[in-house]
PDB file of C-alpha atoms in Angstrom:
ATOM      1  CA  MET Q   1      -3.237 -57.283  -0.880  1.00 33.00           C
ATOM      2  CA  SER Q   2      -0.163 -59.521  -1.041  1.00 31.00           C
ATOM      3  CA  ARG Q   3       1.356 -60.699   2.205  1.00 34.00           C
ATOM      4  CA  ARG Q   4       4.465 -62.693   3.032  1.00 32.00           C
ATOM      5  CA  ARG Q   5       4.229 -65.299   5.776  1.00 32.00           C
ATOM      6  CA  PHE Q   6       6.902 -65.882   8.350  1.00 31.00           C
ATOM      7  CA  LEU Q   7       7.060 -69.454   9.591  1.00 29.00           C
ATOM      8  CA  ALA Q   8       9.374 -69.068  12.568  1.00 31.00           C
ATOM      9  CA  LEU Q   9       6.482 -69.604  14.936  1.00 31.00           C
ATOM     10  CA  SER Q  10       5.868 -71.604  18.072  1.00 31.00           C
ATOM     11  CA  GLY Q  11       3.012 -72.839  20.215  1.00 32.00           C
ATOM     12  CA  ALA Q  12      -0.494 -72.779  18.781  1.00 33.00           C
ATOM     13  CA  GLY Q  13       0.625 -70.823  15.708  1.00 36.00           C
ATOM     14  CA  ALA Q  14       3.215 -73.426  14.761  1.00 33.00           C
ATOM     15  CA  THR Q  15       0.702 -76.188  15.354  1.00 28.00           C
ATOM     16  CA  ALA Q  16      -1.815 -74.465  13.114  1.00 33.00           C
ATOM     17  CA  LEU Q  17       0.702 -74.152  10.321  1.00 30.00           C
ATOM     18  CA  ALA Q  18       1.718 -77.782  10.678  1.00 30.00           C
ATOM     19  CA  LEU Q  19      -1.945 -78.704  10.241  1.00 29.00           C
ATOM     20  CA  GLY Q  20      -2.243 -76.506   7.178  1.00 31.00           C
ATOM     21  CA  VAL Q  21      -4.324 -73.814   8.913  1.00 31.00           C
ATOM     22  CA  PRO Q  22      -3.426 -70.298   7.680  1.00 32.00           C
ATOM     23  CA  ALA Q  23      -1.584 -68.003  10.073  1.00 39.00           C
ATOM     24  CA  LEU Q  24      -3.443 -64.947  11.331  1.00 42.00           C
ATOM     25  CA  THR Q  25      -3.367 -62.057   8.897  1.00 46.00           C
ATOM     26  CA  ALA Q  26      -3.387 -58.342   9.566  1.00 52.00           C
ATOM     27  CA  THR Q  27      -7.079 -58.088   8.817  1.00 51.00           C
ATOM     28  CA  ALA Q  28      -7.842 -60.583  11.596  1.00 40.00           C
ATOM     29  CA  ALA Q  29      -6.990 -57.771  13.992  1.00 51.00           C
ATOM     30  CA  GLU Q  30     -10.386 -56.286  13.172  1.00 68.00           C
ATOM     31  CA  THR Q  31     -11.901 -58.707  15.709  1.00 87.00           C
ATOM     32  CA  SER Q  32      -8.967 -59.883  17.847  1.00 94.00           C
ATOM     33  CA  PRO Q  33      -5.387 -58.816  18.511  1.00 97.00           C
ATOM     34  CA  ILE Q  34      -2.310 -60.288  16.845  1.00 96.00           C
ATOM     35  CA  GLY Q  35       0.990 -60.384  18.661  1.00 98.00           C
ATOM     36  CA  PHE Q  36       1.920 -60.370  22.316  1.00 98.00           C
ATOM     37  CA  GLY Q  37      -1.579 -59.135  23.225  1.00 98.00           C
ATOM     38  CA  ALA Q  38      -3.292 -62.126  21.573  1.00 97.00           C
ATOM     39  CA  GLY Q  39      -6.143 -63.507  23.629  1.00 97.00           C
ATOM     40  CA  THR Q  40      -7.177 -60.145  25.048  1.00 98.00           C
ATOM     41  CA  THR Q  41     -10.983 -59.947  24.947  1.00 98.00           C
ATOM     42  CA  GLY Q  42     -11.856 -56.969  27.156  1.00 98.00           C
ATOM     43  CA  GLY Q  43     -15.545 -56.934  28.012  1.00 98.00           C
ATOM     44  CA  GLY Q  44     -16.290 -59.610  25.434  1.00 97.00           C
ATOM     45  CA  ASN Q  45     -20.001 -59.988  24.751  1.00 96.00           C
ATOM     46  CA  ALA Q  46     -21.187 -57.876  27.678  1.00 98.00           C
ATOM     47  CA  THR Q  47     -24.147 -55.634  26.835  1.00 98.00           C
ATOM     48  CA  PRO Q  48     -22.724 -52.260  25.710  1.00 98.00           C
ATOM     49  CA  VAL Q  49     -23.372 -49.087  27.677  1.00 98.00           C
ATOM     50  CA  THR Q  50     -23.115 -45.760  25.840  1.00 98.00           C
ATOM     51  CA  VAL Q  51     -21.886 -42.673  27.715  1.00 98.00           C
ATOM     52  CA  SER Q  52     -21.418 -39.059  26.693  1.00 98.00           C
ATOM     53  CA  THR Q  53     -20.310 -37.336  29.925  1.00 98.00           C
ATOM     54  CA  LEU Q  54     -17.226 -37.661  32.089  1.00 98.00           C
ATOM     55  CA  ALA Q  55     -19.224 -38.659  35.166  1.00 98.00           C
ATOM     56  CA  ALA Q  56     -21.036 -41.408  33.280  1.00 98.00           C
ATOM     57  CA  PHE Q  57     -17.795 -42.666  31.758  1.00 98.00           C
ATOM     58  CA  LYS Q  58     -16.025 -42.862  35.139  1.00 98.00           C
ATOM     59  CA  ALA Q  59     -18.910 -44.794  36.612  1.00 98.00           C
ATOM     60  CA  ALA Q  60     -19.128 -47.163  33.658  1.00 98.00           C
ATOM     61  CA  VAL Q  61     -15.437 -48.222  33.584  1.00 98.00           C
ATOM     62  CA  THR Q  62     -15.067 -48.830  37.329  1.00 98.00           C
ATOM     63  CA  GLY Q  63     -14.603 -52.343  38.682  1.00 98.00           C
ATOM     64  CA  ASN Q  64     -13.499 -55.652  37.209  1.00 98.00           C
ATOM     65  CA  ALA Q  65     -16.771 -57.128  35.916  1.00 98.00           C
ATOM     66  CA  ALA Q  66     -16.959 -57.648  32.149  1.00 98.00           C
ATOM     67  CA  LYS Q  67     -18.192 -54.466  30.445  1.00 98.00           C
ATOM     68  CA  VAL Q  68     -18.264 -52.717  27.083  1.00 98.00           C
ATOM     69  CA  VAL Q  69     -18.360 -48.921  27.304  1.00 98.00           C
ATOM     70  CA  ARG Q  70     -19.116 -46.906  24.170  1.00 98.00           C
ATOM     71  CA  VAL Q  71     -17.969 -43.280  24.239  1.00 98.00           C
ATOM     72  CA  SER Q  72     -20.152 -40.894  22.219  1.00 98.00           C
ATOM     73  CA  GLY Q  73     -18.721 -37.447  21.572  1.00 98.00           C
ATOM     74  CA  LEU Q  74     -15.527 -35.748  22.703  1.00 98.00           C
ATOM     75  CA  ILE Q  75     -15.073 -35.587  26.484  1.00 98.00           C
ATOM     76  CA  THR Q  76     -12.668 -33.111  28.103  1.00 98.00           C
ATOM     77  CA  LEU Q  77     -10.446 -34.586  30.812  1.00 96.00           C
ATOM     78  CA  SER Q  78      -8.312 -33.131  33.555  1.00 93.00           C
ATOM     79  CA  GLY Q  79      -5.820 -35.841  34.434  1.00 96.00           C
ATOM     80  CA  GLN Q  80      -6.542 -39.500  33.772  1.00 98.00           C
ATOM     81  CA  VAL Q  81      -9.452 -41.876  34.275  1.00 98.00           C
ATOM     82  CA  ASP Q  82      -8.712 -45.338  35.700  1.00 98.00           C
ATOM     83  CA  ILE Q  83     -10.074 -48.276  33.700  1.00 98.00           C
ATOM     84  CA  GLY Q  84     -11.016 -51.550  35.406  1.00 98.00           C
ATOM     85  CA  SER Q  85     -10.132 -55.067  34.261  1.00 98.00           C
ATOM     86  CA  ASN Q  86     -12.187 -56.959  31.667  1.00 98.00           C
ATOM     87  CA  THR Q  87     -13.193 -53.742  29.939  1.00 98.00           C
ATOM     88  CA  THR Q  88     -13.655 -52.660  26.338  1.00 98.00           C
ATOM     89  CA  VAL Q  89     -13.689 -48.898  25.712  1.00 98.00           C
ATOM     90  CA  LEU Q  90     -14.948 -48.174  22.208  1.00 98.00           C
ATOM     91  CA  GLY Q  91     -15.474 -44.840  20.494  1.00 98.00           C
ATOM     92  CA  VAL Q  92     -18.691 -44.238  18.549  1.00 98.00           C
ATOM     93  CA  GLY Q  93     -18.104 -43.120  14.963  1.00 96.00           C
ATOM     94  CA  SER Q  94     -14.944 -41.301  13.918  1.00 97.00           C
ATOM     95  CA  SER Q  95     -14.783 -38.285  16.244  1.00 97.00           C
ATOM     96  CA  SER Q  96     -15.455 -39.554  19.766  1.00 98.00           C
ATOM     97  CA  GLY Q  97     -12.864 -39.731  22.516  1.00 98.00           C
ATOM     98  CA  PHE Q  98     -10.990 -37.556  24.992  1.00 98.00           C
ATOM     99  CA  THR Q  99      -8.941 -34.377  25.036  1.00 97.00           C
ATOM    100  CA  GLY Q 100      -6.747 -32.720  27.661  1.00 97.00           C
ATOM    101  CA  GLY Q 101      -5.945 -35.901  29.580  1.00 97.00           C
ATOM    102  CA  GLY Q 102      -6.107 -39.633  29.142  1.00 97.00           C
ATOM    103  CA  LEU Q 103      -6.795 -43.126  30.376  1.00 98.00           C
ATOM    104  CA  ARG Q 104      -4.831 -45.141  32.933  1.00 98.00           C
ATOM    105  CA  LEU Q 105      -4.690 -48.908  33.099  1.00 98.00           C
ATOM    106  CA  LYS Q 106      -3.093 -49.611  36.471  1.00 98.00           C
ATOM    107  CA  GLU Q 107      -2.842 -53.095  37.992  1.00 98.00           C
ATOM    108  CA  VAL Q 108      -5.527 -54.440  35.654  1.00 98.00           C
ATOM    109  CA  SER Q 109      -5.823 -57.176  33.062  1.00 98.00           C
ATOM    110  CA  ASN Q 110      -7.731 -57.860  29.846  1.00 98.00           C
ATOM    111  CA  VAL Q 111      -8.491 -54.375  28.537  1.00 98.00           C
ATOM    112  CA  VAL Q 112      -9.314 -53.275  24.979  1.00 98.00           C
ATOM    113  CA  VAL Q 113      -9.235 -49.611  23.886  1.00 98.00           C
ATOM    114  CA  ARG Q 114     -10.430 -48.969  20.315  1.00 98.00           C
ATOM    115  CA  ASN Q 115     -11.635 -46.273  17.952  1.00 98.00           C
ATOM    116  CA  LEU Q 116     -10.943 -43.261  20.177  1.00 98.00           C
ATOM    117  CA  ASN Q 117      -9.503 -39.830  19.449  1.00 98.00           C
ATOM    118  CA  ILE Q 118      -7.099 -38.998  22.287  1.00 98.00           C
ATOM    119  CA  SER Q 119      -5.557 -35.551  22.038  1.00 96.00           C
ATOM    120  CA  LYS Q 120      -3.385 -33.058  23.916  1.00 94.00           C
ATOM    121  CA  PRO Q 121      -2.733 -34.947  27.183  1.00 94.00           C
ATOM    122  CA  LEU Q 122      -1.369 -32.219  29.431  1.00 92.00           C
ATOM    123  CA  ALA Q 123       1.601 -33.304  31.563  1.00 93.00           C
ATOM    124  CA  PRO Q 124       1.828 -35.271  33.773  1.00 93.00           C
ATOM    125  CA  SER Q 125      -0.949 -37.261  32.068  1.00 94.00           C
ATOM    126  CA  ASP Q 126      -0.296 -39.581  29.151  1.00 95.00           C
ATOM    127  CA  GLY Q 127      -2.884 -40.208  26.470  1.00 97.00           C
ATOM    128  CA  ILE Q 128      -2.890 -43.799  27.693  1.00 98.00           C
ATOM    129  CA  THR Q 129      -0.753 -45.171  30.519  1.00 98.00           C
ATOM    130  CA  VAL Q 130      -0.415 -48.938  30.874  1.00 98.00           C
ATOM    131  CA  GLN Q 131       1.100 -49.609  34.300  1.00 98.00           C
ATOM    132  CA  GLU Q 132       1.523 -52.984  36.060  1.00 98.00           C
ATOM    133  CA  SER Q 133      -1.082 -54.399  33.668  1.00 98.00           C
ATOM    134  CA  THR Q 134      -1.305 -57.423  31.379  1.00 98.00           C
ATOM    135  CA  LYS Q 135      -3.253 -58.460  28.277  1.00 98.00           C
ATOM    136  CA  VAL Q 136      -3.959 -55.098  26.650  1.00 98.00           C
ATOM    137  CA  TRP Q 137      -5.033 -54.258  23.098  1.00 98.00           C
ATOM    138  CA  ILE Q 138      -4.732 -50.644  21.879  1.00 98.00           C
ATOM    139  CA  ASP Q 139      -6.276 -50.575  18.396  1.00 98.00           C
ATOM    140  CA  HIS Q 140      -7.514 -48.105  15.751  1.00 98.00           C
ATOM    141  CA  ASN Q 141      -7.139 -44.995  17.898  1.00 98.00           C
ATOM    142  CA  SER Q 142      -5.982 -41.531  16.783  1.00 98.00           C
ATOM    143  CA  PHE Q 143      -3.457 -39.970  19.179  1.00 98.00           C
ATOM    144  CA  SER Q 144      -2.335 -36.383  18.674  1.00 95.00           C
ATOM    145  CA  ALA Q 145      -1.047 -33.206  20.306  1.00 91.00           C
ATOM    146  CA  ASP Q 146       0.901 -30.323  18.749  1.00 90.00           C
ATOM    147  CA  ARG Q 147       4.501 -29.200  18.595  1.00 85.00           C
ATOM    148  CA  ASP Q 148       3.769 -25.543  19.314  1.00 87.00           C
ATOM    149  CA  HIS Q 149       4.745 -25.901  22.980  1.00 90.00           C
ATOM    150  CA  ASP Q 150       7.794 -27.076  24.912  1.00 84.00           C
ATOM    151  CA  LYS Q 151       8.397 -30.837  24.608  1.00 84.00           C
ATOM    152  CA  ASP Q 152       7.275 -31.381  28.206  1.00 84.00           C
ATOM    153  CA  TYR Q 153       4.015 -29.431  27.936  1.00 86.00           C
ATOM    154  CA  TYR Q 154       2.241 -32.629  26.941  1.00 89.00           C
ATOM    155  CA  ASP Q 155       3.199 -36.044  28.255  1.00 88.00           C
ATOM    156  CA  GLY Q 156       3.499 -39.258  26.243  1.00 91.00           C
ATOM    157  CA  LEU Q 157       0.809 -40.356  23.834  1.00 96.00           C
ATOM    158  CA  LEU Q 158       1.075 -44.003  24.921  1.00 98.00           C
ATOM    159  CA  ASP Q 159       3.378 -45.177  27.726  1.00 97.00           C
ATOM    160  CA  ILE Q 160       3.733 -48.788  28.876  1.00 98.00           C
ATOM    161  CA  ASN Q 161       5.685 -49.332  32.081  1.00 98.00           C
ATOM    162  CA  HIS Q 162       6.123 -50.894  35.529  1.00 97.00           C
ATOM    163  CA  GLY Q 163       6.337 -54.497  34.391  1.00 98.00           C
ATOM    164  CA  SER Q 164       3.297 -54.435  32.094  1.00 98.00           C
ATOM    165  CA  ASP Q 165       3.148 -57.368  29.711  1.00 98.00           C
ATOM    166  CA  PHE Q 166       1.437 -58.945  26.694  1.00 98.00           C
ATOM    167  CA  VAL Q 167       0.395 -55.777  24.863  1.00 98.00           C
ATOM    168  CA  THR Q 168      -0.528 -55.224  21.215  1.00 98.00           C
ATOM    169  CA  VAL Q 169      -0.619 -51.716  19.686  1.00 98.00           C
ATOM    170  CA  SER Q 170      -2.187 -51.905  16.220  1.00 98.00           C
ATOM    171  CA  TRP Q 171      -3.626 -49.677  13.481  1.00 98.00           C
ATOM    172  CA  ASN Q 172      -3.284 -46.417  15.448  1.00 98.00           C
ATOM    173  CA  THR Q 173      -2.200 -42.981  14.268  1.00 98.00           C
ATOM    174  CA  PHE Q 174       0.226 -40.888  16.323  1.00 98.00           C
ATOM    175  CA  ARG Q 175       0.598 -37.294  15.166  1.00 97.00           C
ATOM    176  CA  ASP Q 176       2.265 -33.976  15.982  1.00 90.00           C
ATOM    177  CA  HIS Q 177       4.038 -34.780  19.207  1.00 89.00           C
ATOM    178  CA  PHE Q 178       7.507 -34.888  20.735  1.00 92.00           C
ATOM    179  CA  LYS Q 179       7.292 -38.093  22.812  1.00 90.00           C
ATOM    180  CA  GLY Q 180       5.431 -40.919  21.135  1.00 94.00           C
ATOM    181  CA  SER Q 181       5.436 -44.210  23.015  1.00 97.00           C
ATOM    182  CA  LEU Q 182       7.707 -45.074  25.945  1.00 96.00           C
ATOM    183  CA  VAL Q 183       8.042 -48.700  27.050  1.00 98.00           C
ATOM    184  CA  GLY Q 184       9.811 -48.915  30.407  1.00 97.00           C
ATOM    185  CA  HIS Q 185       9.996 -45.603  32.208  1.00 94.00           C
ATOM    186  CA  SER Q 186      13.410 -45.689  33.879  1.00 95.00           C
ATOM    187  CA  ASP Q 187      16.924 -47.117  33.566  1.00 96.00           C
ATOM    188  CA  ASN Q 188      16.700 -48.029  37.255  1.00 95.00           C
ATOM    189  CA  ASN Q 189      13.674 -50.344  37.071  1.00 96.00           C
ATOM    190  CA  ALA Q 190      15.316 -53.590  35.976  1.00 96.00           C
ATOM    191  CA  GLY Q 191      13.956 -55.553  38.937  1.00 96.00           C
ATOM    192  CA  GLU Q 192      10.338 -54.937  37.953  1.00 97.00           C
ATOM    193  CA  ASP Q 193      10.684 -54.807  34.172  1.00 97.00           C
ATOM    194  CA  THR Q 194      13.097 -57.598  33.264  1.00 97.00           C
ATOM    195  CA  GLY Q 195      11.250 -60.525  31.728  1.00 96.00           C
ATOM    196  CA  HIS Q 196       8.179 -58.375  31.068  1.00 98.00           C
ATOM    197  CA  LEU Q 197       7.301 -55.473  28.739  1.00 98.00           C
ATOM    198  CA  ARG Q 198       6.525 -57.731  25.758  1.00 98.00           C
ATOM    199  CA  VAL Q 199       4.854 -55.465  23.205  1.00 98.00           C
ATOM    200  CA  THR Q 200       3.866 -55.765  19.533  1.00 98.00           C
ATOM    201  CA  TYR Q 201       3.402 -52.662  17.358  1.00 98.00           C
ATOM    202  CA  HIS Q 202       1.965 -53.242  13.904  1.00 98.00           C
ATOM    203  CA  HIS Q 203       0.304 -51.151  11.204  1.00 98.00           C
ATOM    204  CA  ASN Q 204       0.615 -47.869  13.092  1.00 98.00           C
ATOM    205  CA  HIS Q 205       1.213 -44.491  11.446  1.00 98.00           C
ATOM    206  CA  PHE Q 206       3.607 -42.107  13.212  1.00 98.00           C
ATOM    207  CA  SER Q 207       3.514 -38.678  11.581  1.00 98.00           C
ATOM    208  CA  ASP Q 208       5.683 -35.790  12.817  1.00 97.00           C
ATOM    209  CA  VAL Q 209       6.424 -37.522  16.112  1.00 97.00           C
ATOM    210  CA  TYR Q 210       9.935 -36.513  17.171  1.00 95.00           C
ATOM    211  CA  SER Q 211      11.059 -39.641  19.039  1.00 96.00           C
ATOM    212  CA  ARG Q 212      10.103 -42.742  21.080  1.00 96.00           C
ATOM    213  CA  ILE Q 213       8.654 -44.749  18.207  1.00 97.00           C
ATOM    214  CA  PRO Q 214       8.916 -46.600  20.529  1.00 97.00           C
ATOM    215  CA  SER Q 215      11.644 -46.244  23.134  1.00 97.00           C
ATOM    216  CA  LEU Q 216      12.001 -49.616  24.841  1.00 98.00           C
ATOM    217  CA  ARG Q 217      13.917 -50.550  27.985  1.00 98.00           C
ATOM    218  CA  PHE Q 218      14.466 -54.105  29.306  1.00 97.00           C
ATOM    219  CA  GLY Q 219      11.568 -55.631  27.367  1.00 97.00           C
ATOM    220  CA  THR Q 220      10.963 -57.403  24.061  1.00 98.00           C
ATOM    221  CA  GLY Q 221       9.428 -55.484  21.173  1.00 98.00           C
ATOM    222  CA  HIS Q 222       8.172 -56.523  17.747  1.00 98.00           C
ATOM    223  CA  PHE Q 223       7.751 -53.516  15.446  1.00 98.00           C
ATOM    224  CA  TYR Q 224       6.413 -54.511  12.042  1.00 98.00           C
ATOM    225  CA  ASP Q 225       4.488 -53.014   9.131  1.00 98.00           C
ATOM    226  CA  ASN Q 226       4.491 -49.500  10.614  1.00 98.00           C
ATOM    227  CA  TYR Q 227       4.817 -46.247   8.677  1.00 98.00           C
ATOM    228  CA  VAL Q 228       7.025 -43.570  10.257  1.00 98.00           C
ATOM    229  CA  ALA Q 229       7.306 -40.106   8.700  1.00 98.00           C
ATOM    230  CA  GLY Q 230       8.982 -36.985  10.062  1.00 98.00           C
ATOM    231  CA  ALA Q 231      10.858 -38.433  13.051  1.00 98.00           C
ATOM    232  CA  ASP Q 232      14.217 -37.446  14.485  1.00 97.00           C
ATOM    233  CA  THR Q 233      14.810 -40.797  16.215  1.00 97.00           C
ATOM    234  CA  ALA Q 234      12.312 -43.597  15.733  1.00 98.00           C
ATOM    235  CA  VAL Q 235      12.885 -47.062  17.269  1.00 98.00           C
ATOM    236  CA  HIS Q 236      15.132 -46.817  20.337  1.00 98.00           C
ATOM    237  CA  SER Q 237      16.291 -49.996  22.085  1.00 98.00           C
ATOM    238  CA  ARG Q 238      18.167 -49.587  25.360  1.00 98.00           C
ATOM    239  CA  MET Q 239      18.935 -51.185  28.724  1.00 98.00           C
ATOM    240  CA  GLY Q 240      19.231 -54.634  27.168  1.00 98.00           C
ATOM    241  CA  ALA Q 241      15.892 -54.524  25.349  1.00 98.00           C
ATOM    242  CA  GLN Q 242      15.434 -56.859  22.365  1.00 98.00           C
ATOM    243  CA  VAL Q 243      13.629 -55.426  19.331  1.00 98.00           C
ATOM    244  CA  LEU Q 244      12.732 -56.994  15.997  1.00 98.00           C
ATOM    245  CA  VAL Q 245      12.151 -54.236  13.414  1.00 98.00           C
ATOM    246  CA  GLU Q 246      10.502 -55.774  10.373  1.00 98.00           C
ATOM    247  CA  ASN Q 247       8.993 -54.557   7.066  1.00 98.00           C
ATOM    248  CA  ASN Q 248       8.479 -50.952   8.181  1.00 98.00           C
ATOM    249  CA  VAL Q 249       8.667 -47.793   6.070  1.00 98.00           C
ATOM    250  CA  PHE Q 250      10.572 -44.693   7.215  1.00 98.00           C
ATOM    251  CA  ARG Q 251      10.338 -41.336   5.479  1.00 98.00           C
ATOM    252  CA  SER Q 252      11.965 -37.975   6.381  1.00 98.00           C
ATOM    253  CA  THR Q 253      13.484 -39.699   9.416  1.00 98.00           C
ATOM    254  CA  LYS Q 254      17.034 -39.060  10.618  1.00 98.00           C
ATOM    255  CA  VAL Q 255      17.620 -42.274  12.592  1.00 98.00           C
ATOM    256  CA  ALA Q 256      15.290 -45.211  12.010  1.00 98.00           C
ATOM    257  CA  VAL Q 257      16.735 -47.479  14.712  1.00 98.00           C
ATOM    258  CA  THR Q 258      19.271 -46.882  17.464  1.00 98.00           C
ATOM    259  CA  THR Q 259      20.603 -49.062  20.276  1.00 98.00           C
ATOM    260  CA  ASN Q 260      23.218 -46.800  21.824  1.00 96.00           C
ATOM    261  CA  ARG Q 261      21.672 -43.529  22.944  1.00 94.00           C
ATOM    262  CA  SER Q 262      20.679 -41.937  26.255  1.00 93.00           C
ATOM    263  CA  SER Q 263      21.256 -44.900  28.600  1.00 95.00           C
ATOM    264  CA  ASP Q 264      24.372 -46.440  30.167  1.00 92.00           C
ATOM    265  CA  VAL Q 265      23.479 -49.875  28.755  1.00 97.00           C
ATOM    266  CA  ASP Q 266      22.814 -50.421  25.055  1.00 98.00           C
ATOM    267  CA  GLY Q 267      19.915 -52.355  23.645  1.00 98.00           C
ATOM    268  CA  TYR Q 268      19.706 -54.950  20.877  1.00 98.00           C
ATOM    269  CA  ALA Q 269      17.986 -54.867  17.501  1.00 98.00           C
ATOM    270  CA  VAL Q 270      17.393 -57.067  14.469  1.00 98.00           C
ATOM    271  CA  LEU Q 271      16.335 -55.402  11.205  1.00 98.00           C
ATOM    272  CA  ARG Q 272      14.817 -57.133   8.199  1.00 98.00           C
ATOM    273  CA  GLY Q 273      12.737 -56.120   5.211  1.00 98.00           C
ATOM    274  CA  ASN Q 274      12.539 -52.411   6.053  1.00 98.00           C
ATOM    275  CA  ASP Q 275      12.407 -49.476   3.638  1.00 98.00           C
ATOM    276  CA  LEU Q 276      14.617 -46.982   5.461  1.00 98.00           C
ATOM    277  CA  GLY Q 277      14.094 -44.166   2.963  1.00 98.00           C
ATOM    278  CA  GLY Q 278      17.602 -42.865   3.568  1.00 98.00           C
ATOM    279  CA  ALA Q 279      17.373 -42.922   7.368  1.00 98.00           C
ATOM    280  CA  ALA Q 280      20.475 -43.908   9.328  1.00 98.00           C
ATOM    281  CA  THR Q 281      20.724 -46.853  11.711  1.00 98.00           C
ATOM    282  CA  GLU Q 282      22.870 -47.113  14.828  1.00 98.00           C
ATOM    283  CA  ILE Q 283      23.069 -50.790  15.770  1.00 98.00           C
ATOM    284  CA  SER Q 284      25.738 -51.399  18.393  1.00 98.00           C
ATOM    285  CA  GLN Q 285      24.431 -54.859  19.321  1.00 97.00           C
ATOM    286  CA  ALA Q 286      22.694 -57.360  17.054  1.00 97.00           C
ATOM    287  CA  GLY Q 287      19.729 -58.934  18.802  1.00 97.00           C
ATOM    288  CA  SER Q 288      18.692 -62.546  19.346  1.00 98.00           C
ATOM    289  CA  PHE Q 289      14.923 -61.969  19.079  1.00 98.00           C
ATOM    290  CA  THR Q 290      14.171 -63.115  15.543  1.00 98.00           C
ATOM    291  CA  SER Q 291      11.149 -65.449  15.873  1.00 97.00           C
ATOM    292  CA  PRO Q 292       8.121 -64.077  17.754  1.00 98.00           C
ATOM    293  CA  PRO Q 293       6.243 -66.770  19.728  1.00 98.00           C
ATOM    294  CA  TYR Q 294       2.952 -66.203  17.918  1.00 97.00           C
ATOM    295  CA  SER Q 295       1.425 -66.502  14.473  1.00 96.00           C
ATOM    296  CA  TYR Q 296       1.407 -63.401  12.312  1.00 96.00           C
ATOM    297  CA  SER Q 297       1.636 -62.321   8.697  1.00 93.00           C
ATOM    298  CA  ALA Q 298       3.885 -59.385   7.805  1.00 96.00           C
ATOM    299  CA  GLU Q 299       3.128 -57.737   4.499  1.00 97.00           C
ATOM    300  CA  PRO Q 300       6.128 -56.443   2.544  1.00 98.00           C
ATOM    301  CA  ALA Q 301       7.280 -52.875   3.055  1.00 98.00           C
ATOM    302  CA  SER Q 302       6.210 -52.047  -0.498  1.00 98.00           C
ATOM    303  CA  SER Q 303       2.519 -52.174   0.458  1.00 97.00           C
ATOM    304  CA  VAL Q 304       2.735 -50.761   4.001  1.00 98.00           C
ATOM    305  CA  VAL Q 305       2.131 -47.088   3.191  1.00 98.00           C
ATOM    306  CA  ALA Q 306      -1.058 -47.855   1.288  1.00 97.00           C
ATOM    307  CA  SER Q 307      -2.327 -50.253   3.947  1.00 97.00           C
ATOM    308  CA  VAL Q 308      -1.579 -48.039   6.904  1.00 97.00           C
ATOM    309  CA  THR Q 309      -2.808 -44.753   5.462  1.00 97.00           C
ATOM    310  CA  ALA Q 310      -6.067 -46.415   4.419  1.00 96.00           C
ATOM    311  CA  GLY Q 311      -6.676 -48.424   7.577  1.00 96.00           C
ATOM    312  CA  ALA Q 312      -5.097 -46.812  10.644  1.00 97.00           C
ATOM    313  CA  GLY Q 313      -6.837 -44.521  13.122  1.00 97.00           C
ATOM    314  CA  ALA Q 314     -10.297 -43.916  14.560  1.00 97.00           C
ATOM    315  CA  GLY Q 315     -13.254 -44.319  12.250  1.00 96.00           C
ATOM    316  CA  LYS Q 316     -11.681 -47.212  10.329  1.00 94.00           C
ATOM    317  CA  ILE Q 317     -13.410 -50.138  12.027  1.00 91.00           C
TER     318      ILE Q 317
END
């Protein structure tokens, strides 16, 4: 697969390139996150524990000691389960995970969530909530609901808020939902969110998700190599957020990127290398975030659909 390297890097990534060491590629995300969530290790090499019941899962993810929890089978939730720091939650096979509720990462750090099916999170529960948490990797999960109910019947599939920081969202599928992924929950939370909410989304597939792909307030977002199909409004930057939208593919989408909807203060956006597929853009303010502070390799939009449809979602690692 051909890939185009971007050299506007800093820190360790720039040093590596100066020494002739290749930048991280998309496939490196199979073992470690790329982007703002780089360095997240979760439970690391802790001995895995496999659970198949809700009670066993709750017990296994409690506390901040290093732990790897393997979920076998589909577990029904009512509400959300809190996940402790230094935790990896990993689905077994292609059909394990949770339905009816979700997971909450609140005031924790260093958490990995991979290979889970997370479906139909009844409001007020999100599929995953990341709240006041740092160093998080959400990878190769399949999020879904349905659009047979009112838009508020289910809550968000993945919401990141209350000053959370250093998050990577990679190789996930998001399907059949109204509210995809909200970053920053309120226009009135500048004091907590400003300078935080740094999130990378790459190689995700959003299919028939109406909006919030993502919706970002105050923070800094890098949205690259994603495939969006069937959206009304996709990337939404507001309340001074800075978003770099790079090498994505949009199909059957009305507005690919907007910076001037729904909030009193507009956001900022920079677009490059995207295949808009006829979608409109509403860019009221050009952004200044053009060079992410990490090493990454963005493949061209021409190969994104094939890459993402083959590699995103549970059961692909």
